């Protein structure tokens, strides 16, 4: 194909590509730098799950959170939801847990534009998680 015909093809709009960010992102065992990047993302809600492997209620809550923060689910405000999982047994997790005053597990904090907007402590059933996400 000549450069002239390729240029006319491009300018005619025959084929266009549109790149968009994913609707939902899961950050398992996130580091402090990943956490900071995720909570500061514009036009997204970061749902941060502080957990530990030894925590039974954390294991009950995890699949519910994962299901309700994956596509096509969005927050009550229509923003995409990202799930950031922080292992409080890790060095970064201990630092972040102290910074956000995590005193019991599981603790879930929702962030928008780098700021915490709401949270809950303990496990919730599917209806409780859906209600929490609808308020975001």
Tab-separated table of C-alpha atoms in Angstrom:
chain	number	residue	atom	x	y	z
A	1	UNK	CA	0.000	0.000	0.000
A	2	UNK	CA	1.416	3.372	-0.943
A	3	UNK	CA	1.880	6.038	1.701
A	4	UNK	CA	-0.750	8.164	-0.072
A	5	UNK	CA	-3.424	5.440	0.022
A	6	UNK	CA	-2.547	4.576	3.631
A	7	UNK	CA	-2.886	8.239	4.587
A	8	UNK	CA	-6.284	8.510	2.866
A	9	UNK	CA	-7.391	5.323	4.606
A	10	UNK	CA	-6.359	6.740	7.982
A	11	UNK	CA	-7.958	10.133	7.379
A	12	UNK	CA	-11.185	8.607	6.066
A	13	UNK	CA	-11.821	6.892	9.376
A	14	UNK	CA	-12.133	3.429	7.927
A	15	UNK	CA	-10.512	1.903	10.963
A	16	UNK	CA	-10.133	3.448	14.362
A	17	UNK	CA	-8.850	2.104	17.631
A	18	UNK	CA	-9.979	3.240	21.023
A	19	UNK	CA	-7.966	2.435	24.102
A	20	UNK	CA	-9.644	2.750	27.456
A	21	UNK	CA	-8.620	1.813	30.939
A	22	UNK	CA	-10.015	-1.436	32.267
A	23	UNK	CA	-13.315	-1.238	34.101
A	24	UNK	CA	-12.064	-3.119	37.144
A	25	UNK	CA	-8.585	-3.825	38.420
A	26	UNK	CA	-7.609	-6.286	41.132
A	27	UNK	CA	-4.371	-5.629	43.010
A	28	UNK	CA	-3.683	-8.793	45.068
A	29	UNK	CA	-1.125	-8.463	47.890
A	30	UNK	CA	-0.474	-4.856	46.904
A	31	UNK	CA	2.726	-3.085	47.957
A	32	UNK	CA	2.718	0.412	49.415
A	33	UNK	CA	3.610	1.950	46.036
A	34	UNK	CA	0.830	0.005	44.277
A	35	UNK	CA	-1.619	1.060	47.003
A	36	UNK	CA	-0.690	4.733	46.583
A	37	UNK	CA	-1.026	4.534	42.795
A	38	UNK	CA	-4.411	2.786	43.010
A	39	UNK	CA	-6.012	5.131	45.548
A	40	UNK	CA	-4.927	8.239	43.603
A	41	UNK	CA	-6.373	7.106	40.259
A	42	UNK	CA	-8.760	9.706	38.853
A	43	UNK	CA	-12.403	8.877	38.183
A	44	UNK	CA	-12.202	5.536	40.001
A	45	UNK	CA	-13.021	4.177	43.439
A	46	UNK	CA	-10.377	2.054	45.150
A	47	UNK	CA	-11.861	-0.428	47.605
A	48	UNK	CA	-9.012	-1.432	49.911
A	49	UNK	CA	-9.338	-4.725	51.784
A	50	UNK	CA	-7.006	-5.028	54.792
A	51	UNK	CA	-6.763	-8.747	55.559
A	52	UNK	CA	-4.526	-11.500	56.930
A	53	UNK	CA	-4.192	-15.101	55.788
A	54	UNK	CA	-5.006	-16.382	59.304
A	55	UNK	CA	-8.274	-14.359	59.483
A	56	UNK	CA	-11.375	-16.521	58.963
A	57	UNK	CA	-13.810	-13.616	58.396
A	58	UNK	CA	-11.351	-12.202	55.831
A	59	UNK	CA	-11.660	-15.439	53.827
A	60	UNK	CA	-15.466	-15.159	53.959
A	61	UNK	CA	-15.477	-11.540	52.771
A	62	UNK	CA	-12.818	-11.824	50.028
A	63	UNK	CA	-14.889	-13.648	47.360
A	64	UNK	CA	-17.860	-11.329	47.937
A	65	UNK	CA	-15.678	-8.241	47.490
A	66	UNK	CA	-14.022	-9.717	44.413
A	67	UNK	CA	-17.383	-10.530	42.834
A	68	UNK	CA	-18.881	-7.074	43.481
A	69	UNK	CA	-15.825	-5.085	42.393
A	70	UNK	CA	-15.348	-6.924	39.097
A	71	UNK	CA	-16.916	-5.927	35.791
A	72	UNK	CA	-19.631	-4.854	35.143
A	73	UNK	CA	-20.154	-3.616	38.705
A	74	UNK	CA	-19.614	0.060	39.468
A	75	UNK	CA	-20.002	2.273	42.501
A	76	UNK	CA	-23.298	3.983	43.284
A	77	UNK	CA	-21.900	7.070	41.540
A	78	UNK	CA	-21.154	5.018	38.408
A	79	UNK	CA	-17.367	5.080	38.843
A	80	UNK	CA	-15.377	1.899	38.155
A	81	UNK	CA	-14.272	-0.061	41.210
A	82	UNK	CA	-10.746	-1.331	41.801
A	83	UNK	CA	-9.998	-3.825	44.577
A	84	UNK	CA	-6.709	-3.380	46.428
A	85	UNK	CA	-5.830	-6.209	48.804
A	86	UNK	CA	-3.395	-5.350	51.616
A	87	UNK	CA	-1.887	-8.252	53.551
A	88	UNK	CA	-1.440	-6.857	57.053
A	89	UNK	CA	1.182	-9.533	57.771
A	90	UNK	CA	3.569	-7.913	55.283
A	91	UNK	CA	5.862	-4.996	56.129
A	92	UNK	CA	3.975	-2.657	53.773
A	93	UNK	CA	0.649	-3.927	55.120
A	94	UNK	CA	1.677	-3.236	58.711
A	95	UNK	CA	2.749	0.292	57.778
A	96	UNK	CA	-0.463	1.019	55.884
A	97	UNK	CA	-2.592	-0.585	58.587
A	98	UNK	CA	-1.016	1.670	61.208
A	99	UNK	CA	-1.380	4.733	58.975
A	100	UNK	CA	-5.116	4.114	58.471
A	101	UNK	CA	-5.716	2.936	62.062
A	102	UNK	CA	-6.745	-0.606	61.165
A	103	UNK	CA	-7.532	-2.226	64.524
A	104	UNK	CA	-9.569	-5.262	63.450
A	105	UNK	CA	-9.769	-7.504	60.404
A	106	UNK	CA	-11.182	-7.387	57.887
A	107	UNK	CA	-11.258	-3.620	57.448
A	108	UNK	CA	-12.413	-2.197	54.116
A	109	UNK	CA	-11.770	1.451	53.237
A	110	UNK	CA	-13.004	3.128	50.033
A	111	UNK	CA	-10.838	5.870	48.488
A	112	UNK	CA	-11.608	8.474	45.849
A	113	UNK	CA	-8.856	10.738	44.470
A	114	UNK	CA	-6.447	9.684	47.237
A	115	UNK	CA	-8.788	10.345	50.172
A	116	UNK	CA	-10.725	7.836	52.272
A	117	UNK	CA	-14.471	8.345	51.871
A	118	UNK	CA	-15.990	5.583	53.999
A	119	UNK	CA	-15.179	2.210	55.564
A	120	UNK	CA	-16.506	-0.819	57.384
A	121	UNK	CA	-14.991	-3.298	59.823
A	122	UNK	CA	-15.851	-6.986	59.949
A	123	UNK	CA	-17.489	-9.206	57.399
A	124	UNK	CA	-20.630	-8.420	55.422
A	125	UNK	CA	-22.911	-10.634	53.379
A	126	UNK	CA	-23.583	-9.970	49.688
A	127	UNK	CA	-26.424	-7.537	50.417
A	128	UNK	CA	-24.254	-5.638	52.897
A	129	UNK	CA	-21.351	-5.321	50.433
A	130	UNK	CA	-23.746	-4.216	47.670
A	131	UNK	CA	-25.236	-1.574	49.985
A	132	UNK	CA	-21.743	-0.326	50.892
A	133	UNK	CA	-20.718	-0.039	47.211
A	134	UNK	CA	-23.982	1.691	46.291
A	135	UNK	CA	-23.117	4.497	48.730
A	136	UNK	CA	-19.819	5.246	46.984
